[in-house]
Structures are given as C-alpha cells and as structure tokens.
Short mmCIF file of C-alpha atoms in Angstrom, two decimals:
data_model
loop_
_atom_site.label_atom_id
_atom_site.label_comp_id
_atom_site.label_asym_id
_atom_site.label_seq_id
_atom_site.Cartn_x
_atom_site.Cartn_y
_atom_site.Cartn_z
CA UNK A 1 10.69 61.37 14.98
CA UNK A 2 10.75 62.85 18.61
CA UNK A 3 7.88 60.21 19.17
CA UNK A 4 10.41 57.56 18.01
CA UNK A 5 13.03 58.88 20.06
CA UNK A 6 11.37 59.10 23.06
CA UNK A 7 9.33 55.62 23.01
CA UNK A 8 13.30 54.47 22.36
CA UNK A 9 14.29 56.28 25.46
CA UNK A 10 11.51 54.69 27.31
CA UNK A 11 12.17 51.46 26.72
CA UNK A 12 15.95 51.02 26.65
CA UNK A 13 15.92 49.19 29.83
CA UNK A 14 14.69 46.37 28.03
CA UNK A 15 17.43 46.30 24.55
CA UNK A 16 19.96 46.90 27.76
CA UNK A 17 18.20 43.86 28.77
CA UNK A 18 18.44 41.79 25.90
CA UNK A 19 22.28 42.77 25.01
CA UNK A 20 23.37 41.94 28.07
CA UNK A 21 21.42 38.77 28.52
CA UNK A 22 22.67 38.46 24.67
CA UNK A 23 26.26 38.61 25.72
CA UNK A 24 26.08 36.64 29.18
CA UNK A 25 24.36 33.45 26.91
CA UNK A 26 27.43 34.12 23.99
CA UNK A 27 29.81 33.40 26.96
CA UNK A 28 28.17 30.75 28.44
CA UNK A 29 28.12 28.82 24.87
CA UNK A 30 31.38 30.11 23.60
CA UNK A 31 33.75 28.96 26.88
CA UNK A 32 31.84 26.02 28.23
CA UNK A 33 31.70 22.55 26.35
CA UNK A 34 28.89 20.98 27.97
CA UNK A 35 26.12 23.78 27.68
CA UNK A 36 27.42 24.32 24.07
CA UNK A 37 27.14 20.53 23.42
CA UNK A 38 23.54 20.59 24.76
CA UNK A 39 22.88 23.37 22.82
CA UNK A 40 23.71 22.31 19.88
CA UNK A 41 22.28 18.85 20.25
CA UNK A 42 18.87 20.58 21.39
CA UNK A 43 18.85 22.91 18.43
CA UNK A 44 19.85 20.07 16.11
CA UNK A 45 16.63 18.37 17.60
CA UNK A 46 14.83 21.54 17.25
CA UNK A 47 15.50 21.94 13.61
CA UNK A 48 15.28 18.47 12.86
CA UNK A 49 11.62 18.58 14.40
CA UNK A 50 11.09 21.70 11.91
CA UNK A 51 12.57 20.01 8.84
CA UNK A 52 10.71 17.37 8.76
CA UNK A 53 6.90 19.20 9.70
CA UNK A 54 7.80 21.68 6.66
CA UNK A 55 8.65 17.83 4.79
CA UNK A 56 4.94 16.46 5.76
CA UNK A 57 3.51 19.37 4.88
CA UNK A 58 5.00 19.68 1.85
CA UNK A 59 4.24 16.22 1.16
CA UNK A 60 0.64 16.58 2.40
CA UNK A 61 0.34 19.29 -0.55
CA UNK A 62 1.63 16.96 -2.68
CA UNK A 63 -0.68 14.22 -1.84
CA UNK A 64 -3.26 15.62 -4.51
CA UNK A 65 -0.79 14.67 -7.74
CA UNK A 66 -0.05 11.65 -6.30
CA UNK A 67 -3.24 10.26 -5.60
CA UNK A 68 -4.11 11.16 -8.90
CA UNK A 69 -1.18 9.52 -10.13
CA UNK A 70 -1.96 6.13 -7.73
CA UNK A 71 -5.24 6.16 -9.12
CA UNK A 72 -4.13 6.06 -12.82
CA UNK A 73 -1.37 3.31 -12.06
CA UNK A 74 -3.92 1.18 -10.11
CA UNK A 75 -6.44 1.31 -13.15
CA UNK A 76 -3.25 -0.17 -15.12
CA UNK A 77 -2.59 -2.56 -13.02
CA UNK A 78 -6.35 -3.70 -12.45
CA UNK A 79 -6.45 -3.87 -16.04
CA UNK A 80 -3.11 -5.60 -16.84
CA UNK A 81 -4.45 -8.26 -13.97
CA UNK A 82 -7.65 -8.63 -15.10
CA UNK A 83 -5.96 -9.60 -18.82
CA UNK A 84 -3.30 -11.79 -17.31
CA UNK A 85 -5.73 -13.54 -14.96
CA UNK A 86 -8.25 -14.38 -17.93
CA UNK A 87 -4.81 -15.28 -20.26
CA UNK A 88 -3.74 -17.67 -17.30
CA UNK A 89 -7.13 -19.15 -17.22
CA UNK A 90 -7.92 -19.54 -20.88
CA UNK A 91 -4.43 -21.20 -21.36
CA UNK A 92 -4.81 -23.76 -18.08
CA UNK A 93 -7.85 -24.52 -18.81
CA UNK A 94 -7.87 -25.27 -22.85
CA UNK A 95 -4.04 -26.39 -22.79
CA UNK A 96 -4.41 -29.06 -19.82
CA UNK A 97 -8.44 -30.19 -20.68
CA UNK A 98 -8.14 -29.97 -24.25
CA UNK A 99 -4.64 -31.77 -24.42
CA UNK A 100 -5.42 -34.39 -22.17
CA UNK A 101 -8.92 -35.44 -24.47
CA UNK A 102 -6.52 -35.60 -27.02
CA UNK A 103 -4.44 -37.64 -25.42
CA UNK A 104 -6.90 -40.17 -25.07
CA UNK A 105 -8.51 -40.32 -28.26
CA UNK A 106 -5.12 -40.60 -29.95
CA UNK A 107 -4.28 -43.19 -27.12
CA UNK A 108 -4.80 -46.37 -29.93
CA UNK A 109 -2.64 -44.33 -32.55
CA UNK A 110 0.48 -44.09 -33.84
CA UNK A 111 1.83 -40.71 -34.04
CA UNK A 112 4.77 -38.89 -35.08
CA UNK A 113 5.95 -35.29 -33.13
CA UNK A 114 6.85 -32.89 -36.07
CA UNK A 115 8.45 -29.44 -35.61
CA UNK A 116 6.68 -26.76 -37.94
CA UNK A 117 9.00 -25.16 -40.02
CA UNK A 118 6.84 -23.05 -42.19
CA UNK A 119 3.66 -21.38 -42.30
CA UNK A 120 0.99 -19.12 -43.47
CA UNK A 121 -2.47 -17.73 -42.57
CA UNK A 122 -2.86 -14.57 -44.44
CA UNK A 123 -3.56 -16.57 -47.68
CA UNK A 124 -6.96 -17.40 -49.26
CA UNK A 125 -5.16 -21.48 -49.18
CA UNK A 126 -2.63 -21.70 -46.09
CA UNK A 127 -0.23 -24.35 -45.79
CA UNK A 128 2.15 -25.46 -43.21
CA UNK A 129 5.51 -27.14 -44.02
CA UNK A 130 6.52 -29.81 -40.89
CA UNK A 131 10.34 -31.15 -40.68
CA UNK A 132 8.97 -35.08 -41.02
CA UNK A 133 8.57 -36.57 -44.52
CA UNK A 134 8.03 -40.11 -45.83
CA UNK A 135 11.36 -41.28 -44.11
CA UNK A 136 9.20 -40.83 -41.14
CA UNK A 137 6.20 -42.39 -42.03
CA UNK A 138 4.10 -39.65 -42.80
CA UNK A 139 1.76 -40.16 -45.51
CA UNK A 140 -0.69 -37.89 -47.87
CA UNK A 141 -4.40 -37.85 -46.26
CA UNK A 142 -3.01 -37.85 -42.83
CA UNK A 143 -4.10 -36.05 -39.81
CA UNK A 144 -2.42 -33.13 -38.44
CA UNK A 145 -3.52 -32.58 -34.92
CA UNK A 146 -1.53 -29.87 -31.98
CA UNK A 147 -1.95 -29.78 -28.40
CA UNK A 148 -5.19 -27.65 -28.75
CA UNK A 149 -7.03 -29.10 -31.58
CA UNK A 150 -6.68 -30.03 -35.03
CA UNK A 151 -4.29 -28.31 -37.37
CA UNK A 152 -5.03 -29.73 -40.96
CA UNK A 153 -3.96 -32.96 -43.61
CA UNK A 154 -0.55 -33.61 -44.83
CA UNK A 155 -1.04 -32.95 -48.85
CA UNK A 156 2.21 -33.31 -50.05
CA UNK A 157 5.34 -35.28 -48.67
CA UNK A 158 8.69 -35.66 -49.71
CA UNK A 159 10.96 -37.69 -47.82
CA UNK A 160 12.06 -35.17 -45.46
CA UNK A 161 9.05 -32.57 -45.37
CA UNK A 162 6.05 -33.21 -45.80
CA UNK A 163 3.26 -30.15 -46.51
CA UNK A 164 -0.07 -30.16 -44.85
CA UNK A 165 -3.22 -28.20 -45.81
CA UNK A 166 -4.22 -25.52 -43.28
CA UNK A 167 -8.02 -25.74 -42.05
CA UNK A 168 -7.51 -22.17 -43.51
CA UNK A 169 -7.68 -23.33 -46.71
CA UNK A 170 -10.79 -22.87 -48.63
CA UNK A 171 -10.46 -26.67 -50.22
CA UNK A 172 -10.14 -28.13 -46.70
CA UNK A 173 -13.53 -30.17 -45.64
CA UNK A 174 -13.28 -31.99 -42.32
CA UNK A 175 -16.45 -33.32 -40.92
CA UNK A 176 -17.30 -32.53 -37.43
CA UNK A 177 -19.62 -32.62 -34.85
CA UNK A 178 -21.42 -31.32 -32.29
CA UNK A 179 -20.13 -32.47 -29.15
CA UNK A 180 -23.06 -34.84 -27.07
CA UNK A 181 -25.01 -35.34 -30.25
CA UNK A 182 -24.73 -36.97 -33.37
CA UNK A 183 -25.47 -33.99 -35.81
CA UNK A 184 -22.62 -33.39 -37.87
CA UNK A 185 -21.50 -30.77 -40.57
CA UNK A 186 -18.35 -29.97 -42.47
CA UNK A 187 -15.33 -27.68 -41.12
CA UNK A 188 -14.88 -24.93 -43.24
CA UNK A 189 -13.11 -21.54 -43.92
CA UNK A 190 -14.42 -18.46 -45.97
CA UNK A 191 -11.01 -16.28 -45.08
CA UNK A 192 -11.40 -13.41 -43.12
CA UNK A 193 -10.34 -13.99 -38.87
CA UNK A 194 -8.39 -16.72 -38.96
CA UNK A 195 -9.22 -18.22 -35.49
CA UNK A 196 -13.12 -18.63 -36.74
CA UNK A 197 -14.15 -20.90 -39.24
CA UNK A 198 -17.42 -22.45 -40.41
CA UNK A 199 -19.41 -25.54 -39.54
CA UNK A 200 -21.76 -26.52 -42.80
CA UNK A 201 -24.67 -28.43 -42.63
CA UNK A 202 -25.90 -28.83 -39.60
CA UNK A 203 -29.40 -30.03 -40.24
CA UNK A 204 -32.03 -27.27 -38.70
CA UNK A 205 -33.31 -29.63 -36.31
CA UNK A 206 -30.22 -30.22 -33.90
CA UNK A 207 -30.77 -29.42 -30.39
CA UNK A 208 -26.98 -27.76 -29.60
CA UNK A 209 -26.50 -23.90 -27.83
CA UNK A 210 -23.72 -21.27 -28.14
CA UNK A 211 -20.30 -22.31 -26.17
CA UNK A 212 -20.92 -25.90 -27.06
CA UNK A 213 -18.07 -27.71 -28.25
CA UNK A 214 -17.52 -29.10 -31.35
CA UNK A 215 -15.02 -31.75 -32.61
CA UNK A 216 -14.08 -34.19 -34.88
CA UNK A 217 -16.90 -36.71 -36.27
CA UNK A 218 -14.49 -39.95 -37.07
CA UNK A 219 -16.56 -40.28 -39.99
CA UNK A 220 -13.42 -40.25 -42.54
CA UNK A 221 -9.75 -42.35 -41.62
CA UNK A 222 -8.21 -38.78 -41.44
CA UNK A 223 -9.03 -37.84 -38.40
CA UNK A 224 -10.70 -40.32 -35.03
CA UNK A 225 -13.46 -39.61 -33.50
CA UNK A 226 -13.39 -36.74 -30.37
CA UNK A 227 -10.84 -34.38 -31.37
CA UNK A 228 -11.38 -31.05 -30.44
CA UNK A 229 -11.79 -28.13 -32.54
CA UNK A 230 -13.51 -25.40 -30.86
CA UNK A 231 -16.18 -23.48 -29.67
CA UNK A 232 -20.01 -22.02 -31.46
CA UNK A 233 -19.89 -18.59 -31.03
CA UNK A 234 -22.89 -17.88 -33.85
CA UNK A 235 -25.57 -19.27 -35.60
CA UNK A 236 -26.32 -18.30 -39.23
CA UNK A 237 -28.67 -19.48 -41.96
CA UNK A 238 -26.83 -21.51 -44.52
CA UNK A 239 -27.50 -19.21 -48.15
CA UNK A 240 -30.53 -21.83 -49.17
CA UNK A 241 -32.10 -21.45 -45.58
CA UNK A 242 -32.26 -25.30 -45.50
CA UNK A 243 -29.45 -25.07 -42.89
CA UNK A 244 -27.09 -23.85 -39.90
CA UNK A 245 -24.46 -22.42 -40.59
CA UNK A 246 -22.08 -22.72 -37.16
CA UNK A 247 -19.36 -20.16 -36.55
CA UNK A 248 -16.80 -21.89 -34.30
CA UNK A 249 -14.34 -20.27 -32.51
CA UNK A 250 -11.79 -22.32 -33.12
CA UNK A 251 -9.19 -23.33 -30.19
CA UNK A 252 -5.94 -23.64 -32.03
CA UNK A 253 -4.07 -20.53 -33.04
CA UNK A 254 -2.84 -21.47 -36.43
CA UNK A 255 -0.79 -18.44 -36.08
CA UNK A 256 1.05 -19.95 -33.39
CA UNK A 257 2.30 -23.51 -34.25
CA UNK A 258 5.48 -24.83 -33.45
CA UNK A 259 5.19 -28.90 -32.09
CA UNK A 260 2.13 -30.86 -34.06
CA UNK A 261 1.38 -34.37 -34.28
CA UNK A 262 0.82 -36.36 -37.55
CA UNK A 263 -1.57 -39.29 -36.82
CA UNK A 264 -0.11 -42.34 -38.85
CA UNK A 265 -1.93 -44.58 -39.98
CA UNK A 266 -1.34 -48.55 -38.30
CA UNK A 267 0.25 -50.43 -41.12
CA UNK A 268 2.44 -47.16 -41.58
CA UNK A 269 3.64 -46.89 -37.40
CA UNK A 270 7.58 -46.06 -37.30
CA UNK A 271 9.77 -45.92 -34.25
CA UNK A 272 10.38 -42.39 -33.69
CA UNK A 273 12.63 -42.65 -30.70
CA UNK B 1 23.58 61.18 42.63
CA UNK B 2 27.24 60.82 42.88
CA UNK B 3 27.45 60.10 46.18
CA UNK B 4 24.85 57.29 45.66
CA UNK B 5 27.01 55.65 42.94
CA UNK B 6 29.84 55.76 44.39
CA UNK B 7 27.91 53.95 47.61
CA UNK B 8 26.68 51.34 45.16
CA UNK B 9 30.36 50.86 44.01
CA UNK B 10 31.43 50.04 47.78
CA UNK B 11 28.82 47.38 47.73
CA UNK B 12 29.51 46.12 45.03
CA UNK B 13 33.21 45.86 45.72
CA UNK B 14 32.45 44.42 49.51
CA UNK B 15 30.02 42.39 47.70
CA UNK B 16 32.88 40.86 45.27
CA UNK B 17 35.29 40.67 47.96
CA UNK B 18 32.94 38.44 50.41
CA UNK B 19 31.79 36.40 47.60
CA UNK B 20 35.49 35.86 45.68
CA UNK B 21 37.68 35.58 48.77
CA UNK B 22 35.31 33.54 51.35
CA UNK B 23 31.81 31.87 49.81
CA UNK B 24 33.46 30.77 46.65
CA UNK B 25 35.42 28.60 48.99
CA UNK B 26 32.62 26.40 50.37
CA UNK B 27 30.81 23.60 48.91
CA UNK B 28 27.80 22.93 51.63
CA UNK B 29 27.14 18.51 51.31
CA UNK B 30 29.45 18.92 48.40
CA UNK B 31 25.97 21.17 46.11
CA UNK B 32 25.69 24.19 47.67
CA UNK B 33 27.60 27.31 47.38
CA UNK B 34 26.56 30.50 48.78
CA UNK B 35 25.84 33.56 46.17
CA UNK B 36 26.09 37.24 47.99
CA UNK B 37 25.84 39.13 44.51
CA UNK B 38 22.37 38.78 44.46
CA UNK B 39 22.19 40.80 47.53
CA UNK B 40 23.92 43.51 45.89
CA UNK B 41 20.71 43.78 43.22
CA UNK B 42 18.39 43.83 46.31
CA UNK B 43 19.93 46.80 47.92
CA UNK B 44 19.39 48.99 44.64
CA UNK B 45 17.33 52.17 45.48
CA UNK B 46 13.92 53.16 44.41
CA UNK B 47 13.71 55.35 41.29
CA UNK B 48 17.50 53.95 40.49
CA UNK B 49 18.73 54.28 37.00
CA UNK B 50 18.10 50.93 36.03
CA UNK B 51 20.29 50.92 32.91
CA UNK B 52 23.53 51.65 35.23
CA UNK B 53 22.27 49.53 37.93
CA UNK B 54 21.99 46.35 35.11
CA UNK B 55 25.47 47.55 33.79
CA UNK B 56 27.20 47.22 37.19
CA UNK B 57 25.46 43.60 38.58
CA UNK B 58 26.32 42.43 34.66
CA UNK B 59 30.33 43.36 35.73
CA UNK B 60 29.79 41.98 39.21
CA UNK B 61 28.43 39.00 38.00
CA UNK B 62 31.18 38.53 35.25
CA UNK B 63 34.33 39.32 38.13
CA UNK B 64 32.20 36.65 39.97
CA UNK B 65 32.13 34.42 36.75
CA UNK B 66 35.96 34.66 36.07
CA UNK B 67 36.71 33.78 39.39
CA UNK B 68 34.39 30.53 39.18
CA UNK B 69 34.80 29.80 35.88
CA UNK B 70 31.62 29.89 35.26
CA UNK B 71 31.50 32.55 32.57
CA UNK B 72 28.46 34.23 31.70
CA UNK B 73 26.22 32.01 33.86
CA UNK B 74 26.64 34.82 37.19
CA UNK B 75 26.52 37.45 34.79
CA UNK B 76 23.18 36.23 32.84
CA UNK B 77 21.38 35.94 36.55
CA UNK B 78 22.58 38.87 37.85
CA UNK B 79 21.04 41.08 34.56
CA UNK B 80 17.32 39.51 34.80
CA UNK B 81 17.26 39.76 38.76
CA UNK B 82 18.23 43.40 38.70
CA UNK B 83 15.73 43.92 35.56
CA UNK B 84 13.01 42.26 37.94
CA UNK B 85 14.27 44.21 41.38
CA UNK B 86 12.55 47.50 39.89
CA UNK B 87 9.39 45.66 39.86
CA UNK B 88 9.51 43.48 42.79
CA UNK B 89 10.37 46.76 44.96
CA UNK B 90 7.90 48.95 43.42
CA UNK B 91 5.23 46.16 44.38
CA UNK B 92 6.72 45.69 47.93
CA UNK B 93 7.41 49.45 48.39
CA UNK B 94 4.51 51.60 50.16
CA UNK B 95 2.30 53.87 48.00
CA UNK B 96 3.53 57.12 47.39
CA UNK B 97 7.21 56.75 48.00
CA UNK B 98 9.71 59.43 47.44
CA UNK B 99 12.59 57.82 44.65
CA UNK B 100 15.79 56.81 46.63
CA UNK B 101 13.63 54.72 49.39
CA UNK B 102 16.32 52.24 50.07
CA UNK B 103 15.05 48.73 50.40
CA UNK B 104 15.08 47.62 54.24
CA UNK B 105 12.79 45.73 56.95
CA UNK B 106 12.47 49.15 58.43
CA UNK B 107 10.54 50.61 55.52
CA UNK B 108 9.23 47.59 54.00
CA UNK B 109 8.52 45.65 57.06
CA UNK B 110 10.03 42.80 58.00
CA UNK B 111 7.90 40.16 56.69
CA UNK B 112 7.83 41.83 53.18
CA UNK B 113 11.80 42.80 52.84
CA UNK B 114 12.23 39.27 53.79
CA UNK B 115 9.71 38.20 50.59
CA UNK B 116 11.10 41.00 48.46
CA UNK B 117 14.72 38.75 49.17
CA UNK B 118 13.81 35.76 48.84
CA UNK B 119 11.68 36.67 45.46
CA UNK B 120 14.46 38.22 44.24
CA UNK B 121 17.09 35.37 45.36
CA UNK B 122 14.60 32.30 43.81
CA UNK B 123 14.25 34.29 40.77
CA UNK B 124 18.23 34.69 40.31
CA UNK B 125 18.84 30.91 41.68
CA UNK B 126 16.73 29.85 38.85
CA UNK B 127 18.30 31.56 36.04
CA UNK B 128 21.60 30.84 37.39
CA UNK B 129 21.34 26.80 38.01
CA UNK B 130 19.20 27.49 34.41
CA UNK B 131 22.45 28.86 32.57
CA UNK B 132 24.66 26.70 34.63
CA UNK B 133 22.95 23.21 33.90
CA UNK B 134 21.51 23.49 30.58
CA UNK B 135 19.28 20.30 31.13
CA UNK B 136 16.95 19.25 33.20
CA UNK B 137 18.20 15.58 32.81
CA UNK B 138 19.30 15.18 36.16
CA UNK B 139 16.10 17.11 38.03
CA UNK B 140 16.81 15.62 41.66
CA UNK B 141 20.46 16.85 41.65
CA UNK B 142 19.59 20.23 40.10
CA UNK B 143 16.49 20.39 42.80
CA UNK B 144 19.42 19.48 45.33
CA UNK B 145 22.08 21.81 45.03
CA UNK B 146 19.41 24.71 44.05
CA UNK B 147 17.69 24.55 47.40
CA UNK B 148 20.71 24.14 49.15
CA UNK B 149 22.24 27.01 47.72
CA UNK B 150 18.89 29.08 48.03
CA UNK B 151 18.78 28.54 51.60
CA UNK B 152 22.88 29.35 52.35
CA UNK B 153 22.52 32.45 50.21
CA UNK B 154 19.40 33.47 51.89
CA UNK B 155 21.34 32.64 55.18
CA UNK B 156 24.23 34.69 53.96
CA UNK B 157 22.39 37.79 52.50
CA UNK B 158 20.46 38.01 55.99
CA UNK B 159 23.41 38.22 57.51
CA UNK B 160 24.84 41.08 54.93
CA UNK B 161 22.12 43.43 54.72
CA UNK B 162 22.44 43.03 58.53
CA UNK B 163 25.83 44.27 58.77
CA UNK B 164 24.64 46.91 56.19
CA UNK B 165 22.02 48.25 58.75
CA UNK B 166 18.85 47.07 56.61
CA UNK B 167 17.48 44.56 58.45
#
C-alpha cells in the first residue's frame, strides 16, 4: 500500500500534468467555435476511418460464408444456363429446320390450320380432337402434320370436329423411311415414353447410323413424301431376328399440341381464309 | 521557501502586468505578438516544487487567456513548458548543483541560458500556435506568425530577465 502511495507521490507531476492540460484543451473546445468545429470534423473523420476498417474486417471474416454461398449460386446458374442454352438450341434448331422442310414438301398441298381442342397420351390408343370438321374439308384418312413433324390421321369427322388417331396409338401404321436411302419400315408405338416410338421392318441390310433422320416414305396418299418424324436413337432385333427394329426419337411432343395442319386432299381444297 | 514563493508571485504578477497592459497591444506585420509568460516558466528555480510551479504558469496563462480571449490556448502552453523547464534546466544546469540554482547566463553561461530560452520558448510557441490553430491547413501563415512571434518574444524575454539581473 505504502509502495502504492509513494510511486503515486512520485509521479503526481505528471496526473498534475494531464488535468491541467485536460482542462486547458476543455476550454479551448468549449469557448472557441473554430477549434471545436475542427475537432469535431477531425474526430468525425477519425471515427469514420475506424468504422469502416472494423466494417472490412468484419466483412473480410465474412468472406468465408459467402464464397461458399457464391459458389453454390454459380453452380445454379451454370446449370440453369447450360439447360436453357441446350433448350434454346434444340428449339431453334428443330422449330426453324424442321418447319421450313415441311414447308416445302407441303408446298403443292392444300392444307387446313386446325386448333387442337382435345387430347391424350397416357392411353394404350390416343386420340386428338381438332376444331375443323367436314364443313372444312377435312376428310377420314387424312394427314395430320404440326410444325415439328407428323401428328397422326383424322379417323373420324363430323362436320365441325373431326378426331384424328395419335401415332400413339397401337393401330396406327405409317410407313417411313430412312432419310438418304430408300429402306423403309412402318411407324409404330408399343406404349411406354411417349416421345419414342418404333420403326418396323427395316430390312437387315440398310446402311443408316444412330442420329439419322427418319421421315415419311410417300408410299400411301396419307402422308407426301419428306416429312419429318424424328431421330434413331437405338437399334434392336425385330422378335424373329429377320429384322431392325428402329427406336426413333420422335421430334413432335404429342404432349404439347396446340396449331396442326390437316393435309387435304386436291379435289377436297377449301378456302380457309 | 516562503520567501521564494512569494518572489515567484512578483514575477508572475510583473509578468501579467507587462504582458496584459503593453505586448498584448502589438501586432508585429499584423502576425506577431510578443508572449513574456513564458519567461516567467524559465526563471523557475532548480529543485522547485514542480506541482506549484505548473499550478501558478496554468493561472498565469489563463489571466493571460481571458485577457486575449484566447481561453485555454496560453494556459495549455504554459503547463507543458513548465513540465519540460525541470528537464531542460537539469540538462543545462552544471553537475552537482545545490536545489534553488536560479537559472541565469551567470551560472549557466551565456551561450547555454540563451539555448535553455529559446528551447523553452520554441517548445511553448509550438504548443501555443498548436492549441491556437488547430490545423495545419494554412502552414505558411502558421510558419509566419510563429517565427515572428518566436523572435519578438525571444527579443522581449532578453530584455526581461535583463531587467531581472539574469542575464
């Protein structure tokens, strides 16, 4: 305690010092405008220069979270642009190529644009219902076509409606070919996915790879020559071995129909307008 | 002891008197004016208690604040020279000297009283222009008026410690 005392002693020049050095800088700040004025403004800048080096540290601690975070929003965003970027291409590239061959193979055809109004695909036999009818010009045995590829034959027509049979349908048959040869098989579907169906038939002999396209043969009235249907993804043996058995990927989503096209046949051609 | 404060009170009062009634009065080129209460800190004695001698140049310098309103800016310079003059006059002093040496050229020497005022005079100057400033925004001004003022004062305080028999 005496120690205490005495080192207080010692030293009390200097808290004389400081409370009198204390008092003169109180005065100085208290009854002049200017100095105070600086004074504040320097110890604004002061603590302004502190605030924001505890901020960037703070944040600097943070960084670790939020890298992690970046990281996990980038993946989702790499992925979501790697989906949109193959969505953008598939649909340029099959909607614009696919619509405009088509286009031309239809060019020497009547048609009539029909709105589908109902439809099915889970069934074992699908059908689709379009808003045109015999008042239209549509006709049984007639060739239902969309902007992607073909879509089925009209069945049934009334004079308003008319109802077409789904290549999902087990009794549809459509002969098609390979496209860039002359080997030819018939369109089928077994159920199961419904944007995959079968070519039949194709003698064991034609030259043709996976990817290449396949489309319509022209061999019946129902459908001319050159339209597309879709893609091989597989090759099977047909069950008696004597054959391939093609799975095409087909290009039309029969899922997603809204505008078709009924080819009509030339002696039946109406005005649509 | 007495005796000696009461001596240190006279100088202080003549001190106050010079600087309030006559140097407070003139402006030098419109920057400098002449500060005596620093010689008052320089003419503290050896072995002085330093407590009471901080006490008195902190009233000096406030009776010299009020009467330049300038408060607290006198007052702060005054504390630290007189803080330092223990120091500064131990260092200048000659070895073995008996407490209540006075500070003069005769036991100093000339050349180092003359240091051990202006030491003490720069170190005051730059406190007060410090205090009374605040910025160093306007360097060449401050520079100005603090060397102009350092040199009166040093002028003045020559003369005083003359009158005073120390130099």
């Amino acid at each position: 305690m005496h120690t205490v005392v005495d080192r207080i002693r010692r030293y009390s020049h200097w808290l004389v010092l400081f409370f009198l050095e204390g008092i003169s800088l109180y005065l100085v700040l208290s009854f002049s405008m200017y100095q105070r004025s600086v004074w504040f403004t320097a110890a604004n800048a002061v603590c302004g220069a502190v605030v924001e080096a505890e901020d960037e540290f703070l944040a600097y601690l943070r960084l670790g979270s939020e890298n992690a975070e970046l990281v996990q929003r980038n993946i989702n965003l790499q992925r979501q642009n790697d989906l949109l970027r193959s969505e953008v291409a598939r649909l340029t590239r099959d909607s614009t190529y696919t619509e405009r061959l088509i286009a031309e193979r239809l060019a020497g055809f009547n048609l009539a644009r029909a709105c589908v109004i109902d439809n099915s695909v889970m069934l074992r036999d699908n059908y689709l219902v379009l808003d045109k009818g015999s008042a239209d010009g549509v006709r049984e045995e007639m060739g239902v076509v969309s902007g992607t590829g073909i879509v089925g034959i009209v069945s049934q027509v009334t004079k308003h409606k008319a109802l077409v049979m789904s290549v999902l349908n087990s009794k549809s048959s459509i002969s098609c070919r390979i496209r860039g040869s002359e080997y030819f098989g018939y369109l089928r579907w077994y159920g199961g996915n419904t944007l995959c169906v079968s070519l039949d038939d194709v003698p064991r002999h034609a030259r043709f790879k996976l990817g290449d396209a396949v489309e319509t043969s022209g061999f019946s009235k129902v459908f001319p020559a050159g339209i597309y249907v879709g893609n091989i993804v597989k090759v099977r043996d047909s069950k008696d071995g004597l054959s391939y058995q093609l799975v095409v990927q087909m290009s039309t989503d029969m899922a997603n129909l809204k505008n078709v096209t009924v080819i009509l046949n030339e002696n039946d051609s109406v005005d649509f307008q | 002891m007495t005796l000696s404060i009461f001596n240190r009170i006279g100088q202080m009062l003549a001190v106050l008197c010079v600087q309030v009634l006559v140097l407070n009065h003139i402006h030098l080129w419109g920057y400098a004016t002449p500060l005596l209460c620093f010689a008052f800190v320089a003419l503290a004695p050896l072995g002085a208690n330093r407590i009471q001698e901080m006490v008195m140049s902190f009233v000096l310098g406030l009776v010299v604040d009020i009467f330049s309103t300038t408060p607290g800016v006198c007052a702060g310079a005054m504390v630290l020279a007189s803080f330092v003059q223990h120091y500064l006059f131990v260092l200048m002093a000659p070895k073995d000297s008996e407490p209540g040496l006075k500070p003069c050229a005769k036991e100093l020497g000339r050349f180092h009283f003359i240091v051990y005022l202006s030491l003490i005079l720069a170190l005051g100057f730059i406190v007060y222009f410090a205090l009374d400033c605040f910025s160093f925004c306007r360097s060449s001004d401050l520079f100005l008026a603090l060397a102009c003022s350092y040199v009166s004062s040093m002028f003045v305080t020559l003369v005083f410690v003359g009158l005073y028999g120390r130099f």
